[in-house]
Amino acid sequence: MGKTALITGITGQDGSYLAEFLLEKGYHVHGILRRSSVSKTARIAHLSPTKTEFHYADLNDANSLMKILYDTQPDEIYHLGAQSDVAISFKIPLFTADVTGLGTLRLLESIRQLGLKSRFYQAGTSELFGDALETPQTENTPFNPRSPYGMAKAFAHWATKCYRESYNIFASNGILFNHESPRRGENFVTRKISKAVARIKLGLQSSLSIGNLDAKRDWGYAKNYVDGMWRIVQHDSPDDFVLATGETHSVREFLEEAFRLVGLEWKEYVKVDETYFRPLEVPALIGNPEKARKILKWEPIVKFKELVKLMVEADLEEERKKINA
């Protein structure tokens, strides 16, 4: 009989790719859904109903989490659920801290109280490093978060490490740098750009308003990164790993490449809008994935220009389907 995995945040970009990945490996997958007035299950609607089960719970409700853990008894828990929008975290900092930070603690405490032997994966982020104190960033780089989201993820990281060392729970942190795909939420800058480029090319949109063009990020491919998550959980002992490409590119570079792919000059369509700037900017992030390369045999496989092309082409196809519907 195959392993059982539980995924929080299964409706998101990473959760949907991870569910597909695990199903291909013969897992039975349980996913936690947050009850909402608007259905957000489009990314997982295609998953096998015979090998996938969904459960309603909320990361700010300890009782619902404990009941699901007790009922499912998962071999592996992939904790991807969070309030993950950095800009929004400045507007709802208490909610972000509760869901993203304390939500992790609620899961870890449930594992401890139930005495589960589940392997636990905590989805960390390059936002932990914020205004980075060294370049590139590794597992040993001090944290310096610059947003409520980064602060909450720092709490989650240390909670995972604390429960690992205090209670002998197999709990690992994956410190993942930005990873994108056609399933990325439209509130994230890369998807905002790729979707706008497609719509502008097809005459459906006239311009794109955007924030800091000089922000630099280490952008990889989400589908590649869920393989890294799985490898972290399969490792002999729990540990913390950076997953990154080791390359950094600016938002301006992403714009240039995306518009170039459709034969347009980005400066003719893009407007800088200061309302999209963060109260505290993170100027540049770049990760060093050497530890993951050496120990997990994980490699970033999609380069920057390939990623931009993949996203723009997917959005062009999606917008054309809407036109022809």
PDB file of C-alpha atoms in Angstrom:
ATOM      1  CA  MET A   1       0.000   0.000   0.000  1.00  0.00           C
ATOM      2  CA  GLY A   2       1.296   3.470  -0.921  1.00  0.00           C
ATOM      3  CA  LYS A   3       2.086   6.270   1.482  1.00  0.00           C
ATOM      4  CA  THR A   4      -0.434   8.826   2.657  1.00  0.00           C
ATOM      5  CA  ALA A   5       0.296  12.544   2.448  1.00  0.00           C
ATOM      6  CA  LEU A   6      -1.573  15.541   3.808  1.00  0.00           C
ATOM      7  CA  ILE A   7      -1.167  18.907   2.060  1.00  0.00           C
ATOM      8  CA  THR A   8      -2.229  22.242   3.506  1.00  0.00           C
ATOM      9  CA  GLY A   9      -2.659  24.875   0.831  1.00  0.00           C
ATOM     10  CA  ILE A  10      -3.480  22.231  -1.769  1.00  0.00           C
ATOM     11  CA  THR A  11      -5.498  24.706  -3.855  1.00  0.00           C
ATOM     12  CA  GLY A  12      -2.457  26.919  -4.453  1.00  0.00           C
ATOM     13  CA  GLN A  13       0.226  26.792  -7.115  1.00  0.00           C
ATOM     14  CA  ASP A  14       2.611  24.601  -5.119  1.00  0.00           C
ATOM     15  CA  GLY A  15      -0.110  22.478  -3.547  1.00  0.00           C
ATOM     16  CA  SER A  16      -1.632  21.514  -6.890  1.00  0.00           C
ATOM     17  CA  TYR A  17       1.732  20.613  -8.445  1.00  0.00           C
ATOM     18  CA  LEU A  18       2.741  18.678  -5.331  1.00  0.00           C
ATOM     19  CA  ALA A  19      -0.530  16.731  -5.325  1.00  0.00           C
ATOM     20  CA  GLU A  20       0.047  15.693  -8.953  1.00  0.00           C
ATOM     21  CA  PHE A  21       3.646  14.761  -8.164  1.00  0.00           C
ATOM     22  CA  LEU A  22       2.685  12.587  -5.183  1.00  0.00           C
ATOM     23  CA  LEU A  23      -0.192  10.903  -7.011  1.00  0.00           C
ATOM     24  CA  GLU A  24       2.219   9.900  -9.772  1.00  0.00           C
ATOM     25  CA  LYS A  25       4.364   8.270  -7.093  1.00  0.00           C
ATOM     26  CA  GLY A  26       1.431   6.220  -5.810  1.00  0.00           C
ATOM     27  CA  TYR A  27       0.515   8.274  -2.755  1.00  0.00           C
ATOM     28  CA  HIS A  28      -2.988   8.696  -1.412  1.00  0.00           C
ATOM     29  CA  VAL A  29      -3.333  12.466  -1.020  1.00  0.00           C
ATOM     30  CA  HIS A  30      -5.418  14.339   1.523  1.00  0.00           C
ATOM     31  CA  GLY A  31      -5.821  18.075   1.075  1.00  0.00           C
ATOM     32  CA  ILE A  32      -7.023  20.732   3.481  1.00  0.00           C
ATOM     33  CA  LEU A  33      -9.439  23.289   2.083  1.00  0.00           C
ATOM     34  CA  ARG A  34     -10.423  26.526   3.774  1.00  0.00           C
ATOM     35  CA  ARG A  35     -14.166  27.172   3.630  1.00  0.00           C
ATOM     36  CA  SER A  36     -14.743  30.240   1.497  1.00  0.00           C
ATOM     37  CA  SER A  37     -17.705  31.985  -0.066  1.00  0.00           C
ATOM     38  CA  VAL A  38     -15.926  31.720  -3.412  1.00  0.00           C
ATOM     39  CA  SER A  39     -14.656  28.371  -4.727  1.00  0.00           C
ATOM     40  CA  LYS A  40     -10.912  28.404  -5.468  1.00  0.00           C
ATOM     41  CA  THR A  41     -10.401  24.796  -6.487  1.00  0.00           C
ATOM     42  CA  ALA A  42      -9.710  25.264 -10.209  1.00  0.00           C
ATOM     43  CA  ARG A  43      -6.091  24.108  -9.875  1.00  0.00           C
ATOM     44  CA  ILE A  44      -7.103  20.777  -8.317  1.00  0.00           C
ATOM     45  CA  ALA A  45     -10.395  20.020 -10.094  1.00  0.00           C
ATOM     46  CA  HIS A  46      -8.666  17.468 -12.339  1.00  0.00           C
ATOM     47  CA  LEU A  47      -7.152  15.353  -9.541  1.00  0.00           C
ATOM     48  CA  SER A  48      -8.188  11.712  -9.226  1.00  0.00           C
ATOM     49  CA  PRO A  49     -11.225  11.457  -6.906  1.00  0.00           C
ATOM     50  CA  THR A  50     -10.300   7.889  -5.971  1.00  0.00           C
ATOM     51  CA  LYS A  51      -6.832   8.803  -4.692  1.00  0.00           C
ATOM     52  CA  THR A  52      -7.504  12.314  -3.381  1.00  0.00           C
ATOM     53  CA  GLU A  53      -9.630  13.363  -0.409  1.00  0.00           C
ATOM     54  CA  PHE A  54     -10.402  16.890   0.729  1.00  0.00           C
ATOM     55  CA  HIS A  55     -11.109  18.095   4.249  1.00  0.00           C
ATOM     56  CA  TYR A  56     -12.358  21.461   5.462  1.00  0.00           C
ATOM     57  CA  ALA A  57     -10.320  23.126   8.173  1.00  0.00           C
ATOM     58  CA  ASP A  58      -8.584  26.390   8.926  1.00  0.00           C
ATOM     59  CA  LEU A  59      -5.060  27.101  10.096  1.00  0.00           C
ATOM     60  CA  ASN A  60      -6.417  29.322  12.857  1.00  0.00           C
ATOM     61  CA  ASP A  61      -8.613  26.501  14.204  1.00  0.00           C
ATOM     62  CA  ALA A  62      -6.544  24.011  16.214  1.00  0.00           C
ATOM     63  CA  ASN A  63      -9.441  21.601  16.776  1.00  0.00           C
ATOM     64  CA  SER A  64     -10.178  21.165  13.071  1.00  0.00           C
ATOM     65  CA  LEU A  65      -6.497  20.566  12.318  1.00  0.00           C
ATOM     66  CA  MET A  66      -6.100  18.009  15.077  1.00  0.00           C
ATOM     67  CA  LYS A  67      -9.208  16.101  13.966  1.00  0.00           C
ATOM     68  CA  ILE A  68      -7.944  15.837  10.377  1.00  0.00           C
ATOM     69  CA  LEU A  69      -4.505  14.662  11.523  1.00  0.00           C
ATOM     70  CA  TYR A  70      -6.134  12.066  13.775  1.00  0.00           C
ATOM     71  CA  ASP A  71      -8.490  10.856  11.034  1.00  0.00           C
ATOM     72  CA  THR A  72      -5.907  10.688   8.234  1.00  0.00           C
ATOM     73  CA  GLN A  73      -2.780   9.558  10.148  1.00  0.00           C
ATOM     74  CA  PRO A  74      -0.536  10.788   7.316  1.00  0.00           C
ATOM     75  CA  ASP A  75       2.947   9.457   6.672  1.00  0.00           C
ATOM     76  CA  GLU A  76       3.961  12.898   5.413  1.00  0.00           C
ATOM     77  CA  ILE A  77       2.605  16.403   6.006  1.00  0.00           C
ATOM     78  CA  TYR A  78       3.411  19.182   3.562  1.00  0.00           C
ATOM     79  CA  HIS A  79       2.516  22.482   5.162  1.00  0.00           C
ATOM     80  CA  LEU A  80       2.138  24.960   2.302  1.00  0.00           C
ATOM     81  CA  GLY A  81      -0.909  26.869   3.536  1.00  0.00           C
ATOM     82  CA  ALA A  82      -0.427  30.516   4.500  1.00  0.00           C
ATOM     83  CA  GLN A  83      -1.476  34.091   3.905  1.00  0.00           C
ATOM     84  CA  SER A  84       1.361  34.404   1.411  1.00  0.00           C
ATOM     85  CA  ASP A  85       0.889  37.792  -0.254  1.00  0.00           C
ATOM     86  CA  VAL A  86       3.668  40.070   1.012  1.00  0.00           C
ATOM     87  CA  ALA A  87       1.916  43.322   0.103  1.00  0.00           C
ATOM     88  CA  ILE A  88      -1.353  42.216   1.712  1.00  0.00           C
ATOM     89  CA  SER A  89       0.522  41.173   4.857  1.00  0.00           C
ATOM     90  CA  PHE A  90       1.154  44.860   5.552  1.00  0.00           C
ATOM     91  CA  LYS A  91      -2.613  45.471   5.436  1.00  0.00           C
ATOM     92  CA  ILE A  92      -3.621  42.465   7.583  1.00  0.00           C
ATOM     93  CA  PRO A  93      -0.550  41.814   9.763  1.00  0.00           C
ATOM     94  CA  LEU A  94      -2.388  40.167  12.679  1.00  0.00           C
ATOM     95  CA  PHE A  95      -4.225  37.726  10.417  1.00  0.00           C
ATOM     96  CA  THR A  96      -0.972  36.955   8.594  1.00  0.00           C
ATOM     97  CA  ALA A  97       0.825  36.273  11.879  1.00  0.00           C
ATOM     98  CA  ASP A  98      -2.008  34.057  13.106  1.00  0.00           C
ATOM     99  CA  VAL A  99      -2.403  31.948   9.962  1.00  0.00           C
ATOM    100  CA  THR A 100       1.158  31.874   8.641  1.00  0.00           C
ATOM    101  CA  GLY A 101       3.018  31.820  11.953  1.00  0.00           C
ATOM    102  CA  LEU A 102       0.744  30.317  14.607  1.00  0.00           C
ATOM    103  CA  GLY A 103      -0.900  28.023  12.044  1.00  0.00           C
ATOM    104  CA  THR A 104       2.405  26.177  11.778  1.00  0.00           C
ATOM    105  CA  LEU A 105       2.656  25.906  15.553  1.00  0.00           C
ATOM    106  CA  ARG A 106      -0.880  24.491  15.748  1.00  0.00           C
ATOM    107  CA  LEU A 107       0.069  21.724  13.319  1.00  0.00           C
ATOM    108  CA  LEU A 108       3.298  20.901  15.132  1.00  0.00           C
ATOM    109  CA  GLU A 109       1.547  20.830  18.502  1.00  0.00           C
ATOM    110  CA  SER A 110      -1.147  18.542  17.071  1.00  0.00           C
ATOM    111  CA  ILE A 111       1.540  16.161  15.827  1.00  0.00           C
ATOM    112  CA  ARG A 112       3.120  16.191  19.299  1.00  0.00           C
ATOM    113  CA  GLN A 113      -0.125  15.686  21.215  1.00  0.00           C
ATOM    114  CA  LEU A 114      -1.313  12.882  18.933  1.00  0.00           C
ATOM    115  CA  GLY A 115       2.069  11.170  19.021  1.00  0.00           C
ATOM    116  CA  LEU A 116       2.170  10.927  15.223  1.00  0.00           C
ATOM    117  CA  LYS A 117       5.286   9.714  13.426  1.00  0.00           C
ATOM    118  CA  SER A 118       4.487  11.844  10.384  1.00  0.00           C
ATOM    119  CA  ARG A 119       7.306  13.580   8.546  1.00  0.00           C
ATOM    120  CA  PHE A 120       6.576  17.328   8.504  1.00  0.00           C
ATOM    121  CA  TYR A 121       7.609  19.840   5.845  1.00  0.00           C
ATOM    122  CA  GLN A 122       7.369  23.580   6.507  1.00  0.00           C
ATOM    123  CA  ALA A 123       7.286  25.856   3.461  1.00  0.00           C
ATOM    124  CA  GLY A 124       9.813  28.582   4.137  1.00  0.00           C
ATOM    125  CA  THR A 125      10.613  31.550   1.910  1.00  0.00           C
ATOM    126  CA  SER A 126      13.417  33.807   0.774  1.00  0.00           C
ATOM    127  CA  GLU A 127      11.456  36.649   2.419  1.00  0.00           C
ATOM    128  CA  LEU A 128      13.023  35.375   5.655  1.00  0.00           C
ATOM    129  CA  PHE A 129      16.236  37.083   4.542  1.00  0.00           C
ATOM    130  CA  GLY A 130      14.567  40.388   3.640  1.00  0.00           C
ATOM    131  CA  ASP A 131      17.253  43.036   3.370  1.00  0.00           C
ATOM    132  CA  ALA A 132      19.852  40.287   3.141  1.00  0.00           C
ATOM    133  CA  LEU A 133      22.902  40.476   5.381  1.00  0.00           C
ATOM    134  CA  GLU A 134      25.025  38.438   2.965  1.00  0.00           C
ATOM    135  CA  THR A 135      24.976  37.406  -0.696  1.00  0.00           C
ATOM    136  CA  PRO A 136      24.125  34.787  -1.782  1.00  0.00           C
ATOM    137  CA  GLN A 137      21.860  33.521   0.990  1.00  0.00           C
ATOM    138  CA  THR A 138      22.377  30.053   2.467  1.00  0.00           C
ATOM    139  CA  GLU A 139      20.838  27.991   5.260  1.00  0.00           C
ATOM    140  CA  ASN A 140      23.141  29.834   7.682  1.00  0.00           C
ATOM    141  CA  THR A 141      22.409  33.404   6.573  1.00  0.00           C
ATOM    142  CA  PRO A 142      20.814  35.392   9.433  1.00  0.00           C
ATOM    143  CA  PHE A 143      17.164  36.280   8.932  1.00  0.00           C
ATOM    144  CA  ASN A 144      16.257  39.931   8.431  1.00  0.00           C
ATOM    145  CA  PRO A 145      12.584  39.989   7.360  1.00  0.00           C
ATOM    146  CA  ARG A 146      11.049  43.200   6.027  1.00  0.00           C
ATOM    147  CA  SER A 147       7.342  42.375   6.086  1.00  0.00           C
ATOM    148  CA  PRO A 148       4.715  40.856   8.401  1.00  0.00           C
ATOM    149  CA  TYR A 149       4.731  37.850   6.065  1.00  0.00           C
ATOM    150  CA  GLY A 150       8.499  37.393   6.449  1.00  0.00           C
ATOM    151  CA  MET A 151       8.190  37.837  10.224  1.00  0.00           C
ATOM    152  CA  ALA A 152       5.457  35.186  10.416  1.00  0.00           C
ATOM    153  CA  LYS A 153       7.501  32.774   8.313  1.00  0.00           C
ATOM    154  CA  ALA A 154      10.481  33.331  10.630  1.00  0.00           C
ATOM    155  CA  PHE A 155       8.293  32.260  13.545  1.00  0.00           C
ATOM    156  CA  ALA A 156       7.171  29.189  11.581  1.00  0.00           C
ATOM    157  CA  HIS A 157      10.782  28.315  10.737  1.00  0.00           C
ATOM    158  CA  TRP A 158      11.942  28.475  14.351  1.00  0.00           C
ATOM    159  CA  ALA A 159       8.848  26.616  15.584  1.00  0.00           C
ATOM    160  CA  THR A 160       9.672  23.783  13.177  1.00  0.00           C
ATOM    161  CA  LYS A 161      13.284  23.693  14.328  1.00  0.00           C
ATOM    162  CA  CYS A 162      12.273  23.876  17.996  1.00  0.00           C
ATOM    163  CA  TYR A 163       9.805  20.974  17.748  1.00  0.00           C
ATOM    164  CA  ARG A 164      12.360  18.943  15.819  1.00  0.00           C
ATOM    165  CA  GLU A 165      14.969  19.359  18.510  1.00  0.00           C
ATOM    166  CA  SER A 166      12.660  19.304  21.557  1.00  0.00           C
ATOM    167  CA  TYR A 167      10.327  16.433  20.678  1.00  0.00           C
ATOM    168  CA  ASN A 168      12.259  14.426  18.080  1.00  0.00           C
ATOM    169  CA  ILE A 169       9.667  15.190  15.400  1.00  0.00           C
ATOM    170  CA  PHE A 170      10.823  14.724  11.807  1.00  0.00           C
ATOM    171  CA  ALA A 171      10.307  18.371  10.876  1.00  0.00           C
ATOM    172  CA  SER A 172      12.176  20.108   8.056  1.00  0.00           C
ATOM    173  CA  ASN A 173      12.219  23.610   6.604  1.00  0.00           C
ATOM    174  CA  GLY A 174      12.472  24.237   2.890  1.00  0.00           C
ATOM    175  CA  ILE A 175      13.666  27.796   2.303  1.00  0.00           C
ATOM    176  CA  LEU A 176      12.367  28.254  -1.225  1.00  0.00           C
ATOM    177  CA  PHE A 177      13.236  31.280  -3.291  1.00  0.00           C
ATOM    178  CA  ASN A 178      10.646  32.665  -5.718  1.00  0.00           C
ATOM    179  CA  HIS A 179       9.182  29.962  -7.921  1.00  0.00           C
ATOM    180  CA  GLU A 180       6.669  30.680 -10.646  1.00  0.00           C
ATOM    181  CA  SER A 181       4.434  28.954 -13.194  1.00  0.00           C
ATOM    182  CA  PRO A 182       1.249  29.441 -15.203  1.00  0.00           C
ATOM    183  CA  ARG A 183      -0.585  28.536 -11.971  1.00  0.00           C
ATOM    184  CA  ARG A 184       0.930  31.436 -10.035  1.00  0.00           C
ATOM    185  CA  GLY A 185      -1.670  33.725  -8.459  1.00  0.00           C
ATOM    186  CA  GLU A 186      -2.427  36.838 -10.502  1.00  0.00           C
ATOM    187  CA  ASN A 187      -1.524  39.065  -7.545  1.00  0.00           C
ATOM    188  CA  PHE A 188       2.143  38.005  -7.848  1.00  0.00           C
ATOM    189  CA  VAL A 189       4.258  40.224 -10.080  1.00  0.00           C
ATOM    190  CA  THR A 190       5.435  37.563 -12.545  1.00  0.00           C
ATOM    191  CA  ARG A 191       1.919  36.325 -13.324  1.00  0.00           C
ATOM    192  CA  LYS A 192       0.600  39.865 -13.349  1.00  0.00           C
ATOM    193  CA  ILE A 193       3.147  40.599 -16.071  1.00  0.00           C
ATOM    194  CA  SER A 194       2.633  37.441 -18.153  1.00  0.00           C
ATOM    195  CA  LYS A 195      -1.149  37.810 -18.101  1.00  0.00           C
ATOM    196  CA  ALA A 196      -0.995  41.512 -18.978  1.00  0.00           C
ATOM    197  CA  VAL A 197       1.432  40.858 -21.848  1.00  0.00           C
ATOM    198  CA  ALA A 198      -0.938  38.255 -23.284  1.00  0.00           C
ATOM    199  CA  ARG A 199      -3.951  40.551 -22.976  1.00  0.00           C
ATOM    200  CA  ILE A 200      -2.098  43.562 -24.434  1.00  0.00           C
ATOM    201  CA  LYS A 201      -0.894  41.471 -27.388  1.00  0.00           C
ATOM    202  CA  LEU A 202      -4.458  40.349 -28.075  1.00  0.00           C
ATOM    203  CA  GLY A 203      -5.896  43.854 -27.752  1.00  0.00           C
ATOM    204  CA  LEU A 204      -7.761  43.117 -24.518  1.00  0.00           C
ATOM    205  CA  GLN A 205      -5.777  45.499 -22.305  1.00  0.00           C
ATOM    206  CA  SER A 206      -4.002  48.786 -22.991  1.00  0.00           C
ATOM    207  CA  SER A 207      -1.442  49.119 -20.198  1.00  0.00           C
ATOM    208  CA  LEU A 208       0.107  47.591 -17.092  1.00  0.00           C
ATOM    209  CA  SER A 209       0.646  49.393 -13.773  1.00  0.00           C
ATOM    210  CA  ILE A 210       3.421  47.986 -11.633  1.00  0.00           C
ATOM    211  CA  GLY A 211       5.621  48.823  -8.638  1.00  0.00           C
ATOM    212  CA  ASN A 212       9.374  48.632  -8.081  1.00  0.00           C
ATOM    213  CA  LEU A 213      11.112  47.725 -11.350  1.00  0.00           C
ATOM    214  CA  ASP A 214      14.519  47.427  -9.693  1.00  0.00           C
ATOM    215  CA  ALA A 215      13.630  44.656  -7.231  1.00  0.00           C
ATOM    216  CA  LYS A 216      15.742  41.584  -7.996  1.00  0.00           C
ATOM    217  CA  ARG A 217      14.672  38.027  -7.310  1.00  0.00           C
ATOM    218  CA  ASP A 218      15.887  34.454  -7.761  1.00  0.00           C
ATOM    219  CA  TRP A 219      13.103  32.996  -9.953  1.00  0.00           C
ATOM    220  CA  GLY A 220      12.684  29.250 -10.533  1.00  0.00           C
ATOM    221  CA  TYR A 221       9.966  26.909 -11.804  1.00  0.00           C
ATOM    222  CA  ALA A 222       7.382  25.743  -9.256  1.00  0.00           C
ATOM    223  CA  LYS A 223       6.970  22.262 -10.725  1.00  0.00           C
ATOM    224  CA  ASN A 224      10.703  21.689 -10.213  1.00  0.00           C
ATOM    225  CA  TYR A 225      10.540  22.963  -6.629  1.00  0.00           C
ATOM    226  CA  VAL A 226       7.854  20.520  -5.441  1.00  0.00           C
ATOM    227  CA  ASP A 227      10.272  17.734  -6.353  1.00  0.00           C
ATOM    228  CA  GLY A 228      12.709  19.449  -3.998  1.00  0.00           C
ATOM    229  CA  MET A 229      10.109  19.503  -1.219  1.00  0.00           C
ATOM    230  CA  TRP A 230       9.597  15.769  -1.608  1.00  0.00           C
ATOM    231  CA  ARG A 231      13.345  15.131  -1.544  1.00  0.00           C
ATOM    232  CA  ILE A 232      13.654  17.110   1.692  1.00  0.00           C
ATOM    233  CA  VAL A 233      11.015  14.895   3.309  1.00  0.00           C
ATOM    234  CA  GLN A 234      12.620  11.672   2.012  1.00  0.00           C
ATOM    235  CA  HIS A 235      16.051  12.567   3.430  1.00  0.00           C
ATOM    236  CA  ASP A 236      17.351  10.269   6.186  1.00  0.00           C
ATOM    237  CA  SER A 237      17.167  12.965   8.841  1.00  0.00           C
ATOM    238  CA  PRO A 238      15.213  16.213   9.198  1.00  0.00           C
ATOM    239  CA  ASP A 239      17.120  19.320   8.131  1.00  0.00           C
ATOM    240  CA  ASP A 240      16.764  22.734   6.487  1.00  0.00           C
ATOM    241  CA  PHE A 241      17.491  23.362   2.802  1.00  0.00           C
ATOM    242  CA  VAL A 242      17.601  26.333   0.444  1.00  0.00           C
ATOM    243  CA  LEU A 243      16.055  25.712  -2.983  1.00  0.00           C
ATOM    244  CA  ALA A 244      17.050  28.371  -5.519  1.00  0.00           C
ATOM    245  CA  THR A 245      18.549  28.845  -8.970  1.00  0.00           C
ATOM    246  CA  GLY A 246      21.558  30.896  -7.888  1.00  0.00           C
ATOM    247  CA  GLU A 247      20.648  33.583 -10.438  1.00  0.00           C
ATOM    248  CA  THR A 248      18.981  36.940  -9.859  1.00  0.00           C
ATOM    249  CA  HIS A 249      16.960  39.058 -12.280  1.00  0.00           C
ATOM    250  CA  SER A 250      15.064  42.310 -11.884  1.00  0.00           C
ATOM    251  CA  VAL A 251      11.377  42.953 -12.460  1.00  0.00           C
ATOM    252  CA  ARG A 252      12.513  45.163 -15.344  1.00  0.00           C
ATOM    253  CA  GLU A 253      14.292  42.179 -16.935  1.00  0.00           C
ATOM    254  CA  PHE A 254      11.144  40.071 -16.573  1.00  0.00           C
ATOM    255  CA  LEU A 255       9.144  42.806 -18.302  1.00  0.00           C
ATOM    256  CA  GLU A 256      11.675  43.190 -21.112  1.00  0.00           C
ATOM    257  CA  GLU A 257      11.750  39.472 -21.836  1.00  0.00           C
ATOM    258  CA  ALA A 258       7.984  38.983 -21.603  1.00  0.00           C
ATOM    259  CA  PHE A 259       7.186  41.841 -23.995  1.00  0.00           C
ATOM    260  CA  ARG A 260      10.029  40.840 -26.342  1.00  0.00           C
ATOM    261  CA  LEU A 261       8.454  37.405 -26.739  1.00  0.00           C
ATOM    262  CA  VAL A 262       5.331  38.971 -28.261  1.00  0.00           C
ATOM    263  CA  GLY A 263       7.190  41.592 -30.311  1.00  0.00           C
ATOM    264  CA  LEU A 264       6.288  44.618 -28.190  1.00  0.00           C
ATOM    265  CA  GLU A 265       8.339  47.340 -26.471  1.00  0.00           C
ATOM    266  CA  TRP A 266       7.527  47.239 -22.767  1.00  0.00           C
ATOM    267  CA  LYS A 267       8.149  50.943 -22.137  1.00  0.00           C
ATOM    268  CA  GLU A 268       5.186  51.819 -24.332  1.00  0.00           C
ATOM    269  CA  TYR A 269       2.748  49.943 -22.081  1.00  0.00           C
ATOM    270  CA  VAL A 270       4.120  49.891 -18.526  1.00  0.00           C
ATOM    271  CA  LYS A 271       3.379  52.547 -15.921  1.00  0.00           C
ATOM    272  CA  VAL A 272       5.167  52.682 -12.570  1.00  0.00           C
ATOM    273  CA  ASP A 273       2.618  53.165  -9.790  1.00  0.00           C
ATOM    274  CA  GLU A 274       3.977  53.920  -6.330  1.00  0.00           C
ATOM    275  CA  THR A 275       0.872  52.469  -4.685  1.00  0.00           C
ATOM    276  CA  TYR A 276       2.346  49.053  -5.524  1.00  0.00           C
ATOM    277  CA  PHE A 277       5.571  49.763  -3.623  1.00  0.00           C
ATOM    278  CA  ARG A 278       5.974  48.045  -0.256  1.00  0.00           C
ATOM    279  CA  PRO A 279       6.379  50.104   2.936  1.00  0.00           C
ATOM    280  CA  LEU A 280       9.739  48.326   3.262  1.00  0.00           C
ATOM    281  CA  GLU A 281      11.334  47.170   0.029  1.00  0.00           C
ATOM    282  CA  VAL A 282      13.486  44.066  -0.340  1.00  0.00           C
ATOM    283  CA  PRO A 283      16.074  45.138  -2.937  1.00  0.00           C
ATOM    284  CA  ALA A 284      17.628  41.812  -3.974  1.00  0.00           C
ATOM    285  CA  LEU A 285      17.541  38.121  -3.105  1.00  0.00           C
ATOM    286  CA  ILE A 286      19.660  35.297  -4.506  1.00  0.00           C
ATOM    287  CA  GLY A 287      19.978  31.821  -3.040  1.00  0.00           C
ATOM    288  CA  ASN A 288      22.784  29.293  -2.911  1.00  0.00           C
ATOM    289  CA  PRO A 289      21.312  25.788  -3.454  1.00  0.00           C
ATOM    290  CA  GLU A 290      24.632  23.979  -3.025  1.00  0.00           C
ATOM    291  CA  LYS A 291      23.524  22.014   0.056  1.00  0.00           C
ATOM    292  CA  ALA A 292      20.428  20.704  -1.767  1.00  0.00           C
ATOM    293  CA  ARG A 293      22.553  19.866  -4.805  1.00  0.00           C
ATOM    294  CA  LYS A 294      25.056  17.918  -2.753  1.00  0.00           C
ATOM    295  CA  ILE A 295      22.778  16.112  -0.300  1.00  0.00           C
ATOM    296  CA  LEU A 296      19.431  15.830  -2.102  1.00  0.00           C
ATOM    297  CA  LYS A 297      20.771  15.668  -5.684  1.00  0.00           C
ATOM    298  CA  TRP A 298      18.271  18.394  -6.545  1.00  0.00           C
ATOM    299  CA  GLU A 299      18.909  20.775  -9.434  1.00  0.00           C
ATOM    300  CA  PRO A 300      17.064  23.856 -10.736  1.00  0.00           C
ATOM    301  CA  ILE A 301      16.157  22.776 -14.264  1.00  0.00           C
ATOM    302  CA  VAL A 302      14.370  25.763 -15.861  1.00  0.00           C
ATOM    303  CA  LYS A 303      16.335  28.912 -16.670  1.00  0.00           C
ATOM    304  CA  PHE A 304      14.970  32.451 -16.428  1.00  0.00           C
ATOM    305  CA  LYS A 305      14.123  32.998 -20.115  1.00  0.00           C
ATOM    306  CA  GLU A 306      12.531  29.547 -20.365  1.00  0.00           C
ATOM    307  CA  LEU A 307      10.342  30.364 -17.374  1.00  0.00           C
ATOM    308  CA  VAL A 308       9.175  33.694 -18.803  1.00  0.00           C
ATOM    309  CA  LYS A 309       8.377  32.036 -22.136  1.00  0.00           C
ATOM    310  CA  LEU A 310       6.486  29.208 -20.462  1.00  0.00           C
ATOM    311  CA  MET A 311       4.298  31.671 -18.534  1.00  0.00           C
ATOM    312  CA  VAL A 312       3.630  34.073 -21.414  1.00  0.00           C
ATOM    313  CA  GLU A 313       2.711  31.269 -23.819  1.00  0.00           C
ATOM    314  CA  ALA A 314       0.353  29.711 -21.262  1.00  0.00           C
ATOM    315  CA  ASP A 315      -1.430  33.023 -20.688  1.00  0.00           C
ATOM    316  CA  LEU A 316      -1.691  33.663 -24.429  1.00  0.00           C
ATOM    317  CA  GLU A 317      -3.347  30.275 -24.847  1.00  0.00           C
ATOM    318  CA  GLU A 318      -5.710  30.914 -21.928  1.00  0.00           C
ATOM    319  CA  GLU A 319      -6.793  34.331 -23.203  1.00  0.00           C
ATOM    320  CA  ARG A 320      -7.324  33.007 -26.737  1.00  0.00           C
ATOM    321  CA  LYS A 321      -9.590  30.267 -25.346  1.00  0.00           C
ATOM    322  CA  LYS A 322     -11.689  32.918 -23.590  1.00  0.00           C
ATOM    323  CA  ILE A 323     -12.026  34.865 -26.838  1.00  0.00           C
ATOM    324  CA  ASN A 324     -13.128  31.753 -28.742  1.00  0.00           C
ATOM    325  CA  ALA A 325     -15.447  30.429 -26.042  1.00  0.00           C
TER     326      ALA A 325
END
